Coordinates of C-alpha atoms in Angstrom, one line a residue:
M1 CA 0.0 0.0 0.0
S2 CA 1.3 3.4 -0.9
S3 CA 1.9 5.9 1.9
V4 CA -0.4 8.8 2.9
Y5 CA 1.2 11.1 5.3
V6 CA -0.8 12.5 8.2
H7 CA -1.1 16.2 7.6
S8 CA -3.7 18.9 8.0
L9 CA -4.3 22.5 6.9
F10 CA -7.0 22.8 9.6
S11 CA -6.6 24.4 12.9
E12 CA -9.0 23.8 15.8
F13 CA -10.5 27.3 15.1
D14 CA -11.1 26.3 11.5
I15 CA -13.0 23.2 12.5
D16 CA -15.1 25.2 15.0
L17 CA -16.0 27.6 12.3
F18 CA -16.9 24.8 9.8
K19 CA -19.2 23.1 12.3
A20 CA -20.9 26.4 13.1
G21 CA -21.4 27.2 9.4
K22 CA -19.1 30.3 9.6
H23 CA -16.0 29.2 7.7
F24 CA -16.2 31.2 4.5
R25 CA -12.9 30.4 3.0
L26 CA -13.1 26.6 2.9
Y27 CA -11.5 26.5 -0.6
E28 CA -8.3 27.3 1.2
K29 CA -8.6 24.1 3.2
L30 CA -10.7 21.5 1.5
G31 CA -10.0 20.1 -2.0
S32 CA -6.5 19.3 -3.4
H33 CA -3.6 21.5 -2.7
P34 CA -0.1 20.9 -4.3
M35 CA 2.6 21.5 -1.7
T36 CA 6.0 20.5 -0.4
L37 CA 6.0 18.6 3.0
E38 CA 9.3 17.8 4.7
G39 CA 11.1 18.2 1.4
E40 CA 8.7 16.0 -0.7
K41 CA 6.5 17.4 -3.3
G42 CA 3.0 16.1 -3.6
T43 CA -0.6 17.0 -2.9
Y44 CA -2.7 17.4 0.3
F45 CA -6.3 16.2 -0.1
A46 CA -9.3 16.9 2.3
V47 CA -12.9 16.0 1.8
W48 CA -16.0 16.3 4.0
A49 CA -17.7 12.8 4.2
P50 CA -19.0 12.3 7.7
S51 CA -21.0 9.1 6.9
A52 CA -17.9 7.5 5.3
K53 CA -16.3 4.3 6.6
S54 CA -13.3 4.9 4.4
V55 CA -12.2 7.4 1.7
S56 CA -9.6 6.6 -0.9
V57 CA -8.1 8.9 -3.5
V58 CA -8.0 7.1 -6.8
G59 CA -6.6 8.4 -10.0
D60 CA -4.2 8.0 -12.9
F61 CA -1.3 8.0 -10.4
N62 CA -2.5 4.7 -8.8
Y63 CA -4.3 3.1 -11.8
W64 CA -7.6 4.0 -10.0
L65 CA -7.0 1.4 -7.3
E66 CA -9.2 1.7 -4.3
G67 CA -7.4 1.5 -1.0
D68 CA -4.0 2.4 -2.4
H69 CA -4.2 5.9 -0.9
K70 CA -6.6 6.0 2.0
L71 CA -7.2 9.3 3.7
N72 CA -7.2 9.7 7.5
V73 CA -10.4 10.7 9.3
R74 CA -10.1 13.6 11.7
W75 CA -10.7 12.8 15.5
D76 CA -12.9 15.9 16.2
G77 CA -16.2 14.7 14.7
S78 CA -16.0 17.2 11.7
G79 CA -16.4 14.3 9.2
I80 CA -13.3 15.5 7.3
W81 CA -10.9 13.0 5.7
E82 CA -7.5 14.3 4.8
G83 CA -3.8 13.4 4.1
F84 CA -0.7 14.3 2.0
I85 CA 0.2 12.0 -1.0
P86 CA 3.8 12.4 -2.1
G87 CA 4.5 12.5 -5.8
V88 CA 1.0 13.5 -6.9
M89 CA 1.7 16.7 -9.0
P90 CA -0.5 19.4 -10.7
G91 CA -2.3 17.8 -13.7
A92 CA -3.0 14.6 -11.8
I93 CA -6.5 13.2 -12.4
Y94 CA -8.5 11.9 -9.4
K95 CA -11.7 11.2 -7.7
Y96 CA -12.7 10.1 -4.1
K97 CA -13.8 6.5 -3.6
I98 CA -16.0 6.5 -0.6
Q99 CA -17.3 3.5 1.3
S100 CA -20.3 4.5 3.4
N101 CA -21.4 3.4 6.8
H102 CA -24.9 3.1 5.3
N103 CA -25.0 -0.4 4.0
D104 CA -21.5 -0.2 2.8
V105 CA -22.7 1.8 -0.2
K106 CA -19.8 2.9 -2.4
T107 CA -19.7 6.1 -4.4
E108 CA -16.9 7.6 -6.7
K109 CA -17.1 11.4 -6.6
A110 CA -15.4 14.3 -8.2
D111 CA -13.8 16.7 -5.7
P112 CA -16.4 19.3 -4.6
F113 CA -13.6 21.8 -4.2
A114 CA -11.6 20.9 -7.3
R115 CA -10.2 24.0 -9.0
R116 CA -10.2 22.2 -12.4
A117 CA -12.1 19.4 -14.0
E118 CA -11.8 17.1 -17.0
H119 CA -13.4 18.1 -20.3
P120 CA -16.9 16.7 -20.4
P121 CA -18.1 14.0 -20.9
K122 CA -15.2 13.0 -18.7
T123 CA -16.0 13.6 -15.0
A124 CA -12.8 13.4 -12.9
S125 CA -11.1 16.3 -11.0
V126 CA -7.6 17.6 -11.9
V127 CA -5.1 18.7 -9.3
Y128 CA -4.4 22.4 -10.0
A129 CA -2.1 25.0 -8.8
A130 CA -2.9 28.8 -9.7
D131 CA -0.2 30.5 -11.5
Y132 CA -1.5 33.8 -12.9
K133 CA -0.3 37.4 -12.5
W134 CA -3.2 39.8 -12.6
K135 CA -2.8 43.1 -14.4
D136 CA -6.1 44.7 -13.4
K137 CA -5.0 46.7 -10.3
K138 CA -6.4 50.0 -11.8
W139 CA -9.9 48.5 -12.2
M140 CA -9.9 46.6 -8.8
S141 CA -8.8 49.8 -7.0
S142 CA -11.5 51.9 -8.6
R143 CA -14.3 49.5 -9.3
A144 CA -16.5 50.7 -6.4
K145 CA -17.5 53.7 -8.5
Y146 CA -18.4 51.6 -11.5
N147 CA -20.5 49.1 -9.4
A148 CA -22.3 51.8 -7.3
L149 CA -26.0 52.0 -7.5
D150 CA -25.9 55.6 -8.8
T151 CA -23.7 54.9 -11.8
P152 CA -24.5 53.4 -15.3
F153 CA -24.9 49.6 -15.1
S154 CA -25.6 48.2 -18.6
V155 CA -25.1 44.4 -18.8
Y156 CA -24.4 42.3 -21.9
E157 CA -25.6 38.8 -20.9
M158 CA -24.0 35.9 -22.8
H159 CA -23.6 32.2 -23.2
L160 CA -19.9 31.5 -23.9
G161 CA -20.5 28.4 -26.1
S162 CA -22.9 30.0 -28.6
W163 CA -21.8 33.7 -28.8
R164 CA -19.5 33.2 -31.8
K165 CA -18.1 30.1 -33.4
T166 CA -15.1 29.6 -35.7
G167 CA -16.1 29.1 -39.4
E168 CA -15.2 25.7 -40.7
E169 CA -14.7 23.9 -37.4
N170 CA -17.9 25.3 -35.9
R171 CA -16.1 25.4 -32.6
S172 CA -16.9 27.7 -29.7
L173 CA -14.2 30.2 -29.0
S174 CA -11.8 29.6 -26.2
Y175 CA -11.3 31.8 -23.1
T176 CA -8.2 33.2 -24.8
E177 CA -9.9 34.0 -28.1
L178 CA -12.8 35.6 -26.2
A179 CA -10.2 37.7 -24.4
D180 CA -9.6 39.4 -27.8
E181 CA -12.9 39.2 -29.7
L182 CA -15.5 39.6 -26.8
V183 CA -13.6 42.3 -25.0
A184 CA -13.3 44.3 -28.2
Y185 CA -17.0 43.9 -29.0
V186 CA -18.4 44.8 -25.6
K187 CA -16.2 47.8 -25.4
K188 CA -17.2 48.9 -28.8
M189 CA -20.9 48.5 -27.9
E190 CA -20.4 50.7 -24.8
F191 CA -21.7 48.2 -22.3
T192 CA -20.4 48.7 -18.8
H193 CA -20.6 44.9 -17.7
V194 CA -20.8 41.5 -19.2
E195 CA -22.6 38.7 -17.5
F196 CA -21.7 35.1 -18.2
M197 CA -24.3 32.3 -17.9
P198 CA -22.8 29.7 -15.5
I199 CA -19.1 28.9 -16.3
M200 CA -18.7 26.5 -13.4
E201 CA -18.1 23.0 -14.6
Y202 CA -21.4 21.2 -15.7
P203 CA -21.9 17.9 -17.4
Y204 CA -25.0 18.5 -19.6
D205 CA -24.8 21.1 -22.4
P206 CA -28.6 21.6 -22.7
S207 CA -28.7 22.7 -19.1
W208 CA -26.8 25.8 -20.3
G209 CA -24.6 25.5 -17.2
Y210 CA -27.4 25.7 -14.6
Q211 CA -26.9 22.2 -13.3
L212 CA -23.4 22.3 -11.7
T213 CA -21.0 19.6 -10.7
G214 CA -17.8 21.6 -10.2
Y215 CA -18.7 24.6 -8.2
F216 CA -15.0 25.8 -7.9
A217 CA -13.9 25.0 -11.4
P218 CA -14.4 27.0 -14.6
T219 CA -15.6 24.7 -17.3
S220 CA -12.8 23.0 -19.2
R221 CA -14.8 23.4 -22.5
F222 CA -13.1 26.7 -23.2
G223 CA -9.7 26.2 -21.7
Y224 CA -7.8 26.3 -18.4
P225 CA -8.6 28.2 -15.3
E226 CA -5.7 30.7 -16.0
E227 CA -7.3 31.4 -19.3
F228 CA -10.5 32.3 -17.8
M229 CA -8.6 34.5 -15.4
L230 CA -7.0 36.2 -18.5
L231 CA -10.5 36.8 -20.0
V232 CA -11.7 38.5 -16.8
D233 CA -8.4 40.4 -16.5
K234 CA -8.7 41.7 -20.2
L235 CA -12.3 42.8 -19.6
H236 CA -11.2 44.7 -16.4
Q237 CA -8.3 46.3 -18.3
A238 CA -10.9 47.6 -20.9
G239 CA -13.0 49.0 -18.0
I240 CA -15.7 46.3 -18.2
G241 CA -17.1 44.7 -15.0
V242 CA -17.8 40.9 -15.0
I243 CA -20.8 39.3 -13.4
L244 CA -21.3 35.5 -13.0
D245 CA -24.5 33.6 -12.9
W246 CA -24.4 31.6 -9.7
V247 CA -26.7 28.6 -8.8
P248 CA -27.2 27.8 -5.2
S249 CA -30.8 26.8 -5.7
H250 CA -30.3 23.2 -7.0
F251 CA -27.8 20.7 -8.4
P252 CA -28.0 17.5 -10.6
E253 CA -28.1 13.8 -9.5
D254 CA -25.1 12.9 -11.8
A255 CA -23.2 10.0 -10.2
H256 CA -20.0 12.0 -9.8
G257 CA -21.6 15.1 -8.3
L258 CA -22.8 16.2 -4.9
G259 CA -25.8 14.0 -4.6
N260 CA -25.7 11.1 -2.1
F261 CA -22.1 12.1 -1.7
D262 CA -21.0 9.8 1.1
G263 CA -23.9 7.4 0.9
S264 CA -26.1 9.9 2.7
H265 CA -28.0 13.1 2.0
L266 CA -25.0 15.2 2.7
Y267 CA -25.6 18.3 0.6
E268 CA -29.2 17.8 -0.3
H269 CA -32.1 18.0 2.1
P270 CA -33.2 14.5 3.1
D271 CA -36.8 15.3 3.0
P272 CA -37.8 15.2 -0.8
R273 CA -40.4 17.8 -0.1
K274 CA -37.5 20.2 0.5
G275 CA -34.7 18.3 -1.2
W276 CA -36.1 17.5 -4.7
H277 CA -37.0 20.0 -7.4
P278 CA -39.9 18.9 -9.6
D279 CA -39.3 21.3 -12.4
W280 CA -35.7 20.6 -13.0
K281 CA -35.5 17.0 -11.7
S282 CA -32.6 18.0 -9.5
L283 CA -31.6 18.1 -5.8
I284 CA -32.0 21.1 -3.4
F285 CA -29.4 22.1 -1.0
N286 CA -30.0 21.6 2.8
Y287 CA -29.9 25.3 3.7
G288 CA -30.4 24.5 7.4
R289 CA -27.1 22.4 7.6
N290 CA -24.2 24.6 8.8
E291 CA -21.5 22.9 6.7
V292 CA -23.6 23.3 3.5
R293 CA -24.1 26.9 4.2
A294 CA -20.4 27.3 4.6
F295 CA -19.8 25.5 1.3
L296 CA -22.1 27.7 -0.6
I297 CA -20.9 31.0 0.9
S298 CA -17.3 29.9 0.5
N299 CA -18.0 29.3 -3.2
A300 CA -19.5 32.8 -3.6
L301 CA -16.4 34.3 -2.0
F302 CA -14.1 32.1 -4.1
W303 CA -15.1 33.7 -7.3
L304 CA -14.9 37.2 -5.9
D305 CA -11.5 36.4 -4.4
Q306 CA -9.7 34.1 -6.8
Y307 CA -11.2 35.4 -10.1
H308 CA -11.8 39.1 -9.3
I309 CA -15.5 38.8 -10.2
D310 CA -17.5 42.0 -9.8
G311 CA -20.9 40.5 -9.1
L312 CA -23.1 37.5 -8.8
R313 CA -26.4 37.1 -10.4
V314 CA -28.1 34.5 -8.1
D315 CA -30.4 32.2 -10.1
A316 CA -33.8 31.0 -9.2
V317 CA -34.1 32.8 -5.9
A318 CA -37.9 32.4 -5.9
S319 CA -37.7 28.7 -6.0
M320 CA -35.6 29.0 -2.8
L321 CA -37.9 31.3 -0.9
Y322 CA -41.0 29.2 -1.0
L323 CA -41.6 25.6 0.2
D324 CA -44.6 25.2 -2.1
Y325 CA -42.7 26.5 -5.2
S326 CA -44.0 24.3 -8.2
R327 CA -45.7 21.9 -5.7
E328 CA -49.3 20.8 -5.3
D329 CA -51.2 20.6 -2.0
G330 CA -49.8 17.7 0.0
E331 CA -46.4 17.9 -1.7
W332 CA -45.0 20.4 0.8
E333 CA -44.9 21.1 4.4
P334 CA -45.5 24.5 6.2
N335 CA -42.7 26.1 8.2
Q336 CA -42.8 26.1 12.0
F337 CA -45.2 29.1 11.9
G338 CA -47.6 27.6 9.3
G339 CA -46.3 29.6 6.4
R340 CA -45.0 28.8 3.0
E341 CA -41.6 30.6 3.3
N342 CA -38.4 28.6 3.5
L343 CA -37.0 30.0 6.6
D344 CA -33.7 28.2 6.2
A345 CA -33.2 29.4 2.7
I346 CA -34.2 33.0 3.7
S347 CA -31.6 32.9 6.5
F348 CA -29.0 31.5 4.1
L349 CA -29.6 34.3 1.5
E350 CA -29.4 37.0 4.3
E351 CA -26.1 35.6 5.5
L352 CA -24.8 35.3 2.0
N353 CA -25.3 38.9 1.2
K354 CA -24.1 40.2 4.6
T355 CA -20.9 38.1 4.1
V356 CA -20.3 39.1 0.5
Y357 CA -20.8 42.9 1.2
K358 CA -18.7 42.8 4.4
N359 CA -15.8 41.2 2.5
Y360 CA -16.3 42.9 -0.9
P361 CA -18.3 46.1 -0.5
D362 CA -17.5 47.1 -4.1
V363 CA -19.4 44.3 -5.8
Q364 CA -23.0 43.6 -6.4
T365 CA -25.3 40.6 -5.8
I366 CA -28.4 40.5 -8.1
A367 CA -31.4 38.3 -7.5
E368 CA -33.4 36.6 -10.2
E369 CA -36.7 36.7 -8.2
S370 CA -40.0 36.6 -9.9
T371 CA -42.5 36.9 -7.1
S372 CA -43.7 39.9 -5.0
Y373 CA -41.5 38.9 -2.0
T374 CA -40.7 42.2 -0.3
G375 CA -37.4 43.6 0.5
V376 CA -35.2 41.4 -1.8
S377 CA -32.8 44.4 -2.4
K378 CA -33.2 46.0 0.9
P379 CA -30.4 45.6 3.5
V380 CA -30.7 42.8 6.0
F381 CA -30.7 45.2 9.0
L382 CA -33.9 46.8 7.4
G383 CA -35.5 43.4 7.1
G384 CA -34.5 42.6 3.6
L385 CA -32.7 39.8 1.9
G386 CA -29.7 42.1 1.3
F387 CA -29.2 41.8 -2.5
G388 CA -27.9 44.9 -4.4
M389 CA -30.5 44.6 -7.2
K390 CA -33.5 42.4 -8.4
W391 CA -34.5 41.5 -11.8
M392 CA -37.8 43.4 -12.7
M393 CA -39.7 40.4 -14.2
G394 CA -43.0 42.3 -14.2
W395 CA -41.6 45.1 -16.4
M396 CA -40.1 42.5 -18.8
H397 CA -43.4 40.6 -19.1
D398 CA -45.7 43.7 -19.5
T399 CA -43.3 45.3 -22.0
L400 CA -43.0 42.3 -24.2
E401 CA -46.8 41.8 -24.1
Y402 CA -47.4 45.3 -25.0
F403 CA -45.0 45.4 -27.9
K404 CA -46.3 42.3 -29.6
K405 CA -49.7 44.0 -30.0
E406 CA -50.5 45.7 -33.3
P407 CA -50.1 49.4 -32.8
V408 CA -53.7 50.1 -33.6
H409 CA -54.7 48.2 -30.5
R410 CA -52.2 49.8 -28.1
K411 CA -54.4 52.6 -27.1
Y412 CA -56.5 50.1 -25.2
H413 CA -53.4 48.9 -23.3
Q414 CA -51.8 52.2 -22.1
N415 CA -52.0 50.9 -18.5
D416 CA -49.8 47.9 -19.5
I417 CA -46.9 50.0 -20.5
T418 CA -47.2 52.5 -17.6
F419 CA -48.0 50.0 -14.7
S420 CA -44.3 49.3 -13.9
L421 CA -43.9 52.8 -12.6
T422 CA -46.4 52.1 -9.8
Y423 CA -43.8 49.9 -8.2
A424 CA -40.6 50.8 -9.9
F425 CA -38.9 52.1 -6.7
S426 CA -40.1 49.3 -4.3
E427 CA -36.8 47.5 -5.1
N428 CA -33.4 48.3 -6.8
F429 CA -34.6 46.9 -10.1
M430 CA -32.6 45.7 -13.2
L431 CA -34.6 45.6 -16.4
P432 CA -33.8 42.2 -18.0
L433 CA -34.3 41.1 -21.6
S434 CA -32.7 37.8 -20.8
H435 CA -31.9 34.5 -22.5
D436 CA -35.1 33.0 -20.9
E437 CA -37.2 35.3 -23.2
V438 CA -35.7 34.1 -26.5
V439 CA -36.1 30.3 -26.2
Y440 CA -38.8 27.5 -26.1
G441 CA -41.1 29.0 -28.7
K442 CA -41.1 32.5 -27.2
R443 CA -39.3 33.8 -30.4
S444 CA -36.5 36.3 -30.6
L445 CA -37.2 39.9 -29.5
F446 CA -37.2 41.0 -33.2
D447 CA -39.6 38.2 -34.2
R448 CA -42.1 39.3 -31.5
M449 CA -42.5 42.7 -33.1
P450 CA -45.7 43.3 -35.3
G451 CA -46.1 44.8 -38.7
P452 CA -44.0 45.0 -41.9
E453 CA -40.3 45.0 -41.8
W454 CA -39.7 48.7 -41.2
E455 CA -42.2 48.6 -38.4
R456 CA -40.7 45.6 -36.8
F457 CA -37.3 47.2 -36.6
A458 CA -38.7 50.6 -35.5
N459 CA -40.7 48.8 -32.7
L460 CA -37.4 47.0 -31.5
R461 CA -35.5 50.3 -31.5
L462 CA -38.4 51.9 -29.6
M463 CA -38.5 49.2 -27.0
F464 CA -34.7 49.5 -26.4
G465 CA -35.1 53.3 -26.1
Y466 CA -38.0 53.0 -23.7
M467 CA -35.9 50.5 -21.6
F468 CA -32.8 52.7 -21.5
T469 CA -34.9 55.7 -20.3
H470 CA -37.0 53.7 -17.8
P471 CA -35.7 53.7 -14.2
G472 CA -33.4 50.8 -13.3
T473 CA -30.3 49.2 -14.7
K474 CA -30.2 47.3 -17.9
L475 CA -29.5 43.7 -19.3
I476 CA -29.7 42.6 -22.9
F477 CA -29.0 39.0 -23.9
Q478 CA -26.6 38.4 -26.8
G479 CA -28.1 38.8 -30.2
G480 CA -30.8 41.2 -29.1
E481 CA -28.5 44.1 -29.7
F482 CA -28.5 43.6 -33.4
G483 CA -31.9 42.1 -33.9
Q484 CA -31.2 38.4 -34.1
S485 CA -34.2 37.1 -36.0
A486 CA -34.1 33.4 -34.9
E487 CA -34.6 32.1 -31.3
W488 CA -31.4 31.5 -29.4
N489 CA -30.0 28.0 -29.9
F490 CA -27.2 27.1 -27.5
Q491 CA -25.7 24.8 -30.0
E492 CA -25.2 27.4 -32.7
S493 CA -23.5 30.6 -33.2
L494 CA -25.4 33.9 -33.2
D495 CA -26.4 35.0 -36.7
W496 CA -23.6 37.5 -37.2
H497 CA -24.1 37.4 -41.0
L498 CA -27.2 39.6 -40.4
L499 CA -25.0 42.5 -39.9
Q500 CA -24.6 42.8 -43.6
Y501 CA -28.1 44.2 -43.7
D502 CA -28.6 47.9 -42.8
F503 CA -31.7 47.3 -40.5
H504 CA -29.6 45.0 -38.3
T505 CA -26.6 47.3 -38.2
G506 CA -29.0 50.0 -37.4
I507 CA -30.3 48.2 -34.4
Q508 CA -26.7 47.6 -33.3
K509 CA -25.7 51.3 -33.7
C510 CA -29.0 52.2 -31.8
V511 CA -28.1 50.1 -28.8
K512 CA -24.5 51.4 -28.8
D513 CA -25.8 55.0 -28.8
L514 CA -28.3 54.2 -26.1
N515 CA -25.4 52.9 -23.9
K516 CA -23.5 56.1 -24.6
L517 CA -26.7 58.2 -23.8
Y518 CA -27.1 56.3 -20.6
K519 CA -23.6 56.8 -19.5
S520 CA -23.5 60.4 -20.6
Q521 CA -26.6 61.7 -18.9
P522 CA -26.6 61.6 -15.1
A523 CA -30.3 62.0 -15.0
L524 CA -30.6 58.5 -16.4
Y525 CA -28.5 56.9 -13.6
E526 CA -27.9 59.0 -10.5
R527 CA -31.5 58.3 -9.2
Q528 CA -32.4 55.3 -11.1
F529 CA -33.7 53.5 -8.0
R530 CA -35.3 56.5 -6.3
P531 CA -38.7 58.1 -7.0
E532 CA -37.1 61.5 -7.1
G533 CA -35.5 60.4 -10.3
F534 CA -38.7 60.1 -12.3
E535 CA -41.7 62.4 -13.1
W536 CA -44.6 61.9 -15.4
I537 CA -45.3 64.6 -17.9
E538 CA -48.2 62.7 -19.5
W539 CA -49.1 59.0 -19.0
A540 CA -52.8 59.1 -19.9
D541 CA -52.6 59.9 -23.7
G542 CA -53.8 56.5 -24.7
E543 CA -55.6 57.8 -27.6
N544 CA -52.3 58.7 -29.3
S545 CA -50.3 55.9 -27.6
V546 CA -47.8 58.5 -26.4
L547 CA -45.9 58.6 -23.2
S548 CA -43.8 61.6 -21.9
Y549 CA -41.7 61.7 -18.7
L550 CA -38.8 63.3 -17.1
R551 CA -35.7 61.5 -15.7
K552 CA -33.8 63.5 -13.1
G553 CA -30.4 63.4 -11.4
Y554 CA -28.9 65.3 -8.5
D555 CA -28.8 68.5 -10.6
A556 CA -32.1 69.9 -11.9
E557 CA -30.4 71.2 -15.0
N558 CA -29.4 67.7 -16.0
A559 CA -33.1 66.5 -16.4
V560 CA -34.0 64.9 -19.7
L561 CA -37.4 64.7 -21.4
V562 CA -38.3 61.4 -22.9
I563 CA -41.3 61.1 -25.4
C564 CA -42.4 57.7 -26.9
N565 CA -44.7 57.4 -29.8
F566 CA -45.9 53.8 -29.8
T567 CA -47.7 54.0 -33.2
P568 CA -46.5 54.2 -36.8
V569 CA -48.5 57.4 -37.1
P570 CA -46.5 60.7 -36.9
R571 CA -47.9 63.1 -34.3
E572 CA -47.6 66.6 -35.8
N573 CA -47.6 69.7 -33.6
Y574 CA -47.7 67.6 -30.5
K575 CA -47.3 69.8 -27.3
V576 CA -45.5 68.6 -24.2
G577 CA -45.1 70.5 -20.9
V578 CA -41.5 71.0 -19.7
P579 CA -39.8 71.7 -16.3
E580 CA -38.7 75.1 -15.2
A581 CA -35.1 74.1 -15.8
F582 CA -35.8 73.9 -19.6
T583 CA -36.5 77.7 -19.7
K584 CA -32.7 78.2 -19.5
A585 CA -30.0 78.0 -22.0
G586 CA -31.6 80.4 -24.5
S587 CA -35.0 78.8 -24.1
K588 CA -34.1 75.9 -26.4
V589 CA -33.7 72.3 -25.6
K590 CA -31.5 69.9 -27.7
E591 CA -32.5 66.5 -29.1
L592 CA -30.1 64.1 -27.5
F593 CA -31.4 60.9 -29.2
N594 CA -34.0 59.9 -31.8
S595 CA -34.5 56.3 -32.7
N596 CA -35.9 57.4 -36.1
E597 CA -32.5 58.6 -37.3
K598 CA -31.3 57.1 -40.7
K599 CA -28.2 55.6 -39.2
Y600 CA -30.5 53.4 -37.0
G601 CA -32.6 52.3 -40.0
G602 CA -35.3 54.9 -39.4
S603 CA -36.6 57.3 -42.1
G604 CA -34.6 60.3 -40.9
D605 CA -37.7 62.5 -40.7
F606 CA -39.1 64.3 -37.7
I607 CA -35.6 65.1 -36.3
S608 CA -35.6 68.2 -34.1
K609 CA -32.1 69.2 -33.2
K610 CA -33.3 72.1 -31.1
V611 CA -36.7 72.9 -30.0
K612 CA -37.9 76.3 -28.7
V613 CA -39.4 76.5 -25.2
E614 CA -42.6 78.5 -25.2
A615 CA -44.4 80.2 -22.3
T616 CA -47.5 78.3 -23.0
P617 CA -48.9 76.2 -20.1
W618 CA -49.4 72.5 -20.8
N619 CA -49.5 69.3 -18.8
G620 CA -49.7 71.3 -15.7
R621 CA -46.6 73.3 -16.4
E622 CA -46.0 76.9 -17.2
H623 CA -43.9 76.1 -20.3
S624 CA -44.0 73.7 -23.2
I625 CA -42.5 72.6 -26.5
T626 CA -44.3 71.8 -29.7
L627 CA -42.8 69.3 -32.1
D628 CA -43.6 66.5 -34.6
L629 CA -43.2 63.0 -33.1
A630 CA -41.6 60.4 -35.3
P631 CA -43.5 57.3 -35.8
L632 CA -42.7 54.2 -33.5
A633 CA -39.8 56.2 -32.0
V634 CA -38.4 57.4 -28.8
M635 CA -37.1 61.0 -28.5
V636 CA -34.9 62.3 -25.7
F637 CA -34.3 66.0 -25.0
G638 CA -32.1 67.9 -22.6
L639 CA -30.0 71.0 -22.0
K640 CA -26.7 69.2 -22.1

């Protein structure tokens, strides 16, 4: 039998923290760690398996023979097995062979804390030692101002495997290739952040990465961990923040994953009413178990620490909050107070956010939460869950429903497009047009738009203009920014060839300029989460399907006026009341943006570069402007 040296990276304090669920840097202790012990090079292994009778490390270095390298169980009841194996070097492939005390069940598992994994469909872990020199000091030292709630926050959401593929090979781009092509594109398009759908290792491509088996390993589909670090680094050097989709809500049953890890319900809740997800046929974490909470929060901090990530978009929060989520009567059990809330999950999310912001106050956590649960983005000390932002799913639904209607019918649905402003400031909302809205028969954003071709493109430009001038931060999924006509297919590249057509390049230029407008006008971001940042001019002109409103920043002179015409009929000599601030600067206001410009694919008509402010009362204001409204267009006016 080959030797395993008794060795530990754990102090008694570490163990106490782990048992209490308060050790949030477990990746420094558990997993595989190349090191030198008493002059010998090798690797220290540590794994949590409290129901195990024995744990062996098996791999290419011992011909996958069980029992050749048995780990030693700690004496302190922590359930941690550990030991140093000489001669095992970075690059070695391994798993844990676990014999359980439960009926001698044997499992063979990937390392939950592995920093690298084999390329799927292979499933083993790889011993890995980080060796990367970061060059993003300038970004990291100043990112607080780019991630603040009163700064522009425009996110390009993307799926690495399908964003762009090489020609003849039809191969997804590698992390290294993306570090050139993606960085240049996102910078050109003026987005402030990029959001990656899950890049943690996952076995099943159709899951899009939302069913994870390697929580600490960037997927090997696109390269090595250092190459993903390079991608993040290059984005930072270009002034672009990086958000990761993070999935603490469920995990798959794959044999090498976390399920039934040591022959027991270790990571998943043992009660299927709390531990099994009927929608996704997957397992749910046991949020009431201290060690599981420590695992998940350590994982969140790991990406912020080791990969310099700027934010985490937490997936499927609604499914975590409610015990009856997707369950019929009799399939769930009320909490101790008789309610439907999952108190353990709520407590976990509160602790997650407190810990993230305590350690990394210059990042953001963003909740994908689709219910009316209150206080998602309120601080924990005020009774909230503590997220920085929440996806505004109601706005997304109402907006897409409104825009798919023929314009002639929109006058009967004015309330649909204005309703979001009744609750827009109840949370720190991000407006998402995400991947979920362009799959499974929902059609692409462009394909939802009604009318002949010019109207469809005009509608899409109008919707983006409405989105960028509505309170809240922004998110657009890949392809939407140039009017991808087909639904998203994770197996295929985006239809970049569409950019040979003027209408599609027009949409792309429009989104680019909306990003520039958003970043250049403080009124659009300084108070994007506060009611003081928005004021209706006219919301009730349903007969003409026109909206007009003000966006306001800290300085009254920075206010911008937004007018949306949701029909293909020009509105001539249309009068709009304006604020007192607009009577300055020679009594003329400038047109800052018009989605009907020729460069965007519009007609180029009804462009008003400057409009005179008149002392004519209108809309309850002492001054007004009169102008011709372009068809199916958004127009933005201001002094600066």
